[in-house]
Tab-separated table of C-alpha atoms in Angstrom:
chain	number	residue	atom	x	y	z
A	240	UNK	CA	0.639	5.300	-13.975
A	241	UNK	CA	0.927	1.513	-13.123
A	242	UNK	CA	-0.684	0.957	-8.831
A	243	UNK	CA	-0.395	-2.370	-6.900
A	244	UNK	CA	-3.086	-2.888	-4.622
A	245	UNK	CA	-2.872	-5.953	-1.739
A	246	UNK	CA	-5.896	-6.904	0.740
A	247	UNK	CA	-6.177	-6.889	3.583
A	248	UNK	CA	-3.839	-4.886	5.126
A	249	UNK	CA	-3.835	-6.471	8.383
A	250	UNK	CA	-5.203	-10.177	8.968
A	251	UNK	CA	-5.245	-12.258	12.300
A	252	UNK	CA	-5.615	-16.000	11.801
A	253	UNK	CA	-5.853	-18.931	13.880
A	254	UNK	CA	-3.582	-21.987	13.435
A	255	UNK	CA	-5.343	-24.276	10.526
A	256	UNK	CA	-7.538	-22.224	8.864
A	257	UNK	CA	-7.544	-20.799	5.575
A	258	UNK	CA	-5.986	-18.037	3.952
A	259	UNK	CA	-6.466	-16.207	1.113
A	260	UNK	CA	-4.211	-12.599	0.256
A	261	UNK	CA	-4.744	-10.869	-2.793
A	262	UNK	CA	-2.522	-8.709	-5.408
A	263	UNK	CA	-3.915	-6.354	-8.500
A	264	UNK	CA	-2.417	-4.469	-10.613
A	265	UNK	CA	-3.179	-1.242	-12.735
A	266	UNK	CA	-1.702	0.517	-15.859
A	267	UNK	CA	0.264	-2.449	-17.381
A	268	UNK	CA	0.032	-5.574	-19.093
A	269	UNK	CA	1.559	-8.713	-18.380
A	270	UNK	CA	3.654	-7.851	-15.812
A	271	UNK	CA	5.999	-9.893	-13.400
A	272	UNK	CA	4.518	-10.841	-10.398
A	273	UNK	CA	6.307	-11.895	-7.242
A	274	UNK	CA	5.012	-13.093	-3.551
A	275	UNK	CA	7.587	-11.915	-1.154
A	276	UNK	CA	7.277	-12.952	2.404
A	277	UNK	CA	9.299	-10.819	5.034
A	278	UNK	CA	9.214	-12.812	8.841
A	279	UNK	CA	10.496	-10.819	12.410
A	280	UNK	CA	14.134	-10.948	11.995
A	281	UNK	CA	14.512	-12.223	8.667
A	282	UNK	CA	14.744	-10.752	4.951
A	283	UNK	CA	12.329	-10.619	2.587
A	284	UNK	CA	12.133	-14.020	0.854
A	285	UNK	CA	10.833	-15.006	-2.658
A	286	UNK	CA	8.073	-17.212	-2.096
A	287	UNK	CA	6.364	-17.520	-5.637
A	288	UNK	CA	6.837	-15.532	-9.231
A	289	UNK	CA	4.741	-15.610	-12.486
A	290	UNK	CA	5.673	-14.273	-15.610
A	291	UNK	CA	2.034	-14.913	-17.076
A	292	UNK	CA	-1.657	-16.347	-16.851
A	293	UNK	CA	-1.305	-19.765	-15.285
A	294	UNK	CA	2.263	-20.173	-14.725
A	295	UNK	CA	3.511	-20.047	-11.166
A	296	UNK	CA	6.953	-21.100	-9.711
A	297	UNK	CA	7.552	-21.529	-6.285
A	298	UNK	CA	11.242	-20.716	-4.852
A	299	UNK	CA	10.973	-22.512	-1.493
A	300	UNK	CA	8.851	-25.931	-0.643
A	301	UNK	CA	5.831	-24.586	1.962
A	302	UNK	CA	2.797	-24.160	3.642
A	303	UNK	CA	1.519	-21.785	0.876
A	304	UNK	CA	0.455	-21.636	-2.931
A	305	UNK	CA	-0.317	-19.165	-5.501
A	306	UNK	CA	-2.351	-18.248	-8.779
A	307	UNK	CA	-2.602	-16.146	-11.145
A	308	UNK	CA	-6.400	-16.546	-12.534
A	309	UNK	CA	-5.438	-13.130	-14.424
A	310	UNK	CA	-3.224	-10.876	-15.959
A	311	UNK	CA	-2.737	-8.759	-13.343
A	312	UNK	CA	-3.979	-10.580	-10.611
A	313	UNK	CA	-2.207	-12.497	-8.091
A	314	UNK	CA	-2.951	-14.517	-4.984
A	315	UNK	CA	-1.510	-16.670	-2.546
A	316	UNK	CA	-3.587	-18.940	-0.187
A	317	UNK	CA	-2.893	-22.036	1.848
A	318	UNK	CA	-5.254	-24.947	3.161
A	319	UNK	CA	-4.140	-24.681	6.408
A	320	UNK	CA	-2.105	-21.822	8.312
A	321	UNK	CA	1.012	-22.686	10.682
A	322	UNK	CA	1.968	-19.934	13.370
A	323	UNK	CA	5.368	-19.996	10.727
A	324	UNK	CA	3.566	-18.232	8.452
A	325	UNK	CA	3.037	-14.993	10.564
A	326	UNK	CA	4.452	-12.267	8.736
A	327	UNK	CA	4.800	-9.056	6.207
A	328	UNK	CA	3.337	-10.364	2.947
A	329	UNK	CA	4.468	-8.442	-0.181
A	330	UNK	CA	3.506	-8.806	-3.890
A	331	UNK	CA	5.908	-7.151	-6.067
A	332	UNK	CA	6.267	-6.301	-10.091
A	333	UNK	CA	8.902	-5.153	-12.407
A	334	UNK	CA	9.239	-2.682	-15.179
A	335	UNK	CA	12.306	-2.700	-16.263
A	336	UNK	CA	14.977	-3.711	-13.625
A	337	UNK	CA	13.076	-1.893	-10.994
A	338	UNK	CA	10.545	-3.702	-8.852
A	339	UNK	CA	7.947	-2.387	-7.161
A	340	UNK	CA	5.998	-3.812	-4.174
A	341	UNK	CA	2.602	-2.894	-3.016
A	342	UNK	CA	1.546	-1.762	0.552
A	343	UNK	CA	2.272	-5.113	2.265
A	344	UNK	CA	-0.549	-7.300	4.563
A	345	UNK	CA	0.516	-8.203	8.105
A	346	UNK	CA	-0.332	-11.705	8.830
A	347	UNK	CA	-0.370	-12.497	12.037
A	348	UNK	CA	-1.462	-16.690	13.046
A	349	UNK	CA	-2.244	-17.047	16.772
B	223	UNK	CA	24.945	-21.253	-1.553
B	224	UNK	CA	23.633	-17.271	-1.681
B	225	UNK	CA	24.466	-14.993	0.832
B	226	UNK	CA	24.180	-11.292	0.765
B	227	UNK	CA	25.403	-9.557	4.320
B	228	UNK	CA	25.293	-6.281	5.665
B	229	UNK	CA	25.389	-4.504	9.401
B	230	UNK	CA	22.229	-5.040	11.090
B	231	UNK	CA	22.009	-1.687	12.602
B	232	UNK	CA	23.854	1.763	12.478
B	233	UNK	CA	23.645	5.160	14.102
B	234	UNK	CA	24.006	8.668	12.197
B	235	UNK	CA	23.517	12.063	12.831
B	236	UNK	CA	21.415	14.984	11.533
B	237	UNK	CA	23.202	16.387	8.621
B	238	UNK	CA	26.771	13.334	8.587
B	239	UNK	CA	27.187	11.319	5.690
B	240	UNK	CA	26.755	7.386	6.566
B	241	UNK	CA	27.829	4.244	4.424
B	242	UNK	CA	26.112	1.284	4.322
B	243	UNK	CA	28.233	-1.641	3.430
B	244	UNK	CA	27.061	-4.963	1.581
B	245	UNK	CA	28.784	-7.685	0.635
B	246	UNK	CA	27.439	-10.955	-1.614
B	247	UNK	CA	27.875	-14.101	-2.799
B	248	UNK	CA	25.198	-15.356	-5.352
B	249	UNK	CA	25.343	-17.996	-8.268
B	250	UNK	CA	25.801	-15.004	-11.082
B	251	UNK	CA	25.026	-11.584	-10.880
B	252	UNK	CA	22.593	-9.363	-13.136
B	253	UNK	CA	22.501	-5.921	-11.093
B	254	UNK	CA	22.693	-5.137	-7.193
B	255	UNK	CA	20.018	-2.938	-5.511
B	256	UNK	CA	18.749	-1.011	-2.674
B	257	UNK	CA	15.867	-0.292	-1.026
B	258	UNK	CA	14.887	1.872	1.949
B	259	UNK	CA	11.831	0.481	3.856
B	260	UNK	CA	10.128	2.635	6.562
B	261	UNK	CA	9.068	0.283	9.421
B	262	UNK	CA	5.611	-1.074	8.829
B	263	UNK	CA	6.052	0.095	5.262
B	264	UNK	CA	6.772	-1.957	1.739
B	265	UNK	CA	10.409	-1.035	0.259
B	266	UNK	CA	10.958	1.333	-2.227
B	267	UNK	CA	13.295	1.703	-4.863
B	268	UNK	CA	16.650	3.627	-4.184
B	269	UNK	CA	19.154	2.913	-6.821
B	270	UNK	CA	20.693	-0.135	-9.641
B	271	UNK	CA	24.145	-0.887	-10.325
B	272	UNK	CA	24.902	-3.534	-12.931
B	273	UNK	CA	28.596	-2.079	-13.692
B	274	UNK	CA	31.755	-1.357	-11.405
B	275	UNK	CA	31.735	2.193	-9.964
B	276	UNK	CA	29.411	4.732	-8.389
B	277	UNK	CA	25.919	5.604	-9.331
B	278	UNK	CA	24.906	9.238	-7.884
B	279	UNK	CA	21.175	10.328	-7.281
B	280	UNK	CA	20.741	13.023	-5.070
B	281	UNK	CA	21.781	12.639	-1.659
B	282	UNK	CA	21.518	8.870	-1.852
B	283	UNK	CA	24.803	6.932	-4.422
B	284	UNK	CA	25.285	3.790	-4.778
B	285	UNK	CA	28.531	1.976	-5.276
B	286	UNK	CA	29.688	-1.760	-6.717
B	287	UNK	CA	32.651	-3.847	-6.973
B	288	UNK	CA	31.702	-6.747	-8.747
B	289	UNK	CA	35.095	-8.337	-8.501
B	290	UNK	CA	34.370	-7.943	-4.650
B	291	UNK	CA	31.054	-9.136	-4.255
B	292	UNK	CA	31.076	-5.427	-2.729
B	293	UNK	CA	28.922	-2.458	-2.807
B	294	UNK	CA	28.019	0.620	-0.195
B	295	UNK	CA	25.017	2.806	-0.030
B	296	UNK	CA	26.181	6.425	0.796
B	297	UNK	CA	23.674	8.990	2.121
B	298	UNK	CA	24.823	12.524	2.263
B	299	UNK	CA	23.438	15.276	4.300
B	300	UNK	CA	21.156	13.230	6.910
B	301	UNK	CA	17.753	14.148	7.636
B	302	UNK	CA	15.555	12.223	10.062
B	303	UNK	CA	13.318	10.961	7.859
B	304	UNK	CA	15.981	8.650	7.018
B	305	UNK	CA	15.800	6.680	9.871
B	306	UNK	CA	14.466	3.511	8.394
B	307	UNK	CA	15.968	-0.099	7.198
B	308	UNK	CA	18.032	-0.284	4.284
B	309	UNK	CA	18.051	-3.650	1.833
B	310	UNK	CA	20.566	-4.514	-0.472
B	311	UNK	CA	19.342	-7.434	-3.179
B	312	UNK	CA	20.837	-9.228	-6.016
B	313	UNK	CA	19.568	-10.316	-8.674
B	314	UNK	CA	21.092	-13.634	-9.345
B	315	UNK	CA	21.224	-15.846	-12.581
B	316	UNK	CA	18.226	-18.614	-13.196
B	317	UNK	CA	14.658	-18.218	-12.553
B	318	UNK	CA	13.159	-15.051	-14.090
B	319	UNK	CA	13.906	-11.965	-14.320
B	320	UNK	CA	13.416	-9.687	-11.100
B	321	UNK	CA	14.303	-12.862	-8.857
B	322	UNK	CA	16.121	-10.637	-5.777
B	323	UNK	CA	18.016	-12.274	-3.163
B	324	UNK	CA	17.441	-9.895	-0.113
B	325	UNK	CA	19.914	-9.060	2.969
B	326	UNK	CA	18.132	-8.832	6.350
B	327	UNK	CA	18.955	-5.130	6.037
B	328	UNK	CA	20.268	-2.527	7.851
B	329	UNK	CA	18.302	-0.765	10.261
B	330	UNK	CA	19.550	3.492	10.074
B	331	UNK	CA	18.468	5.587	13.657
B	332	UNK	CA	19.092	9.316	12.862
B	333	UNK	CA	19.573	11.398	15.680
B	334	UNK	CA	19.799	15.052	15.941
C-alpha cells in the first residue's frame, strides 16, 4: 500500500533562517506531488506541484521553493523565513482523482 | 477569478442529518470534492463528483449541480466523531492534474 511520510512534524523557526520540510513516498512510482500550505484562518493553498524528477511549478510567487531530487521525494525550503510563512504544511499525491496528503508539519516562525 | 464558498461553521446533533452547502466559481471544472479534516490532522478523502446528481457512501453523500456551481455534503446519522472541518475543492482546468482549489471549510461541532 502506497504511505506519505513528512518531517518534522512540528518545527519552530526564527524570522530569517532557513528551512527545509521534507515529503517521501512509498508503494508507487512517479506519482504527483503537491506542497499545500494551510495558514490560521485560511484554506489550504497550492504552493508547488511536480509531475516528475526535476520539474516543479509554483502556483503563487513566494518566500518558498521546492525540488524534487527524486521520484518520490519532495521538499520545500526557503533562504530566509518570514513570520507569513507560519503554518500547516502538507505534501499531497494522487492516484487516480483522489489525493492523498501526508501527516502535515506545523511551522511555526517567531 | 476562483472562488469556492461555504459556511464557516455549523452545529448538529448526535444522531440529525446535517448539509453542508458549497458553492464555486472556477475557470472549468474536472470533479468537486470533499474532505473531512480533524483539527491538527491532514484531510482525508470523503467523496468525488464529476457528474450532476448524488453520490451515496455510507452515511456521508455527496451532491453536484454543475449548472449551479452547487454541491452539498450530507451526513446522516451523526456521531461525535464527526465534529471536525469539512473542505470542499475543485479541481479546475490548466495546470496538472490534481490542482484543487480549496474552500476555507466548514467547521461541524456535534453535540449530544
Amino acid at each position: 500500500s502506497q504511505t506519505i511520510h513528512q518531517w518534522p512534524a512540528t518545527l519552530v523557526q526564527p524570522v530569517g533562517s532557513p528551512l527545509s520540510l521534507e515529503c517521501t513516498v512509498e508503494g508507487t512510482s512517479n506519482p504527483n506531488l503537491y506542497w499545500y500550505r494551510q495558514a490560521a484562518g485560511r484554506g489550504l493553498q497550492l504552493l508547488f506541484y511536480s509531475v516528475g524528477i526535476g520539474q516543479i511549478s509554483s502556483e503563487v510567487p513566494q518566500n518558498l521553493s521546492a525540488s524534487r531530487p527524486q521520484d518520490r521525494q519532495f521538499i520545500l525550503s526557503s533562504k530566509k523565513l518570514l513570520l507569513s510563512d507560519s503554518g500547516f504544511y502538507l505534501c499531497a499525491w494522487t492516484s487516480g482523482y483522489e489525493q492523498y496528503f501526508g501527516p502535515g508539519t506545523r511551522l511555526t516562525v517567531t | 477569478g476562483q472562488n469556492i464558498d461555504q459556511p464557516t461553521e455549523m452545529t448538529a446533533t448526535e444522531g440529525a442529518i446535517v448539509q453542508i452547502n458549497c458553492t464555486y466559481q472556477t475557470s472549468g471544472f474536472n470533479g468537486l470534492f470533499w474532505y473531512q479534516q480533524h483539527a491538527g490532522e491532514a484531510p482525508t478523502f470523503l467523496s468525488y463528483n464529476v457528474l450532476d446528481g448524488l453520490e451515496e457512501k455510507g452515511r456521508f453523500s455527496s451532491f453536484l449541480s454543475r449548472s449551479k456551481g452547487y454541491s452539498y455534503l450530507l451526513l446522516k446519522e451523526l456521531q461525535m466523531k464527526d465534529s471536525a472541518s469539512y473542505l470542499c475543492a475543485v479541481e479546475g482546468y490548466g495546470g496538472s492534474q490534481g490542482n484543487l482549489i480549496f474552500g476555507k471549510g466548514t467547521k461541524l461541532s456535534v453535540k449530544p
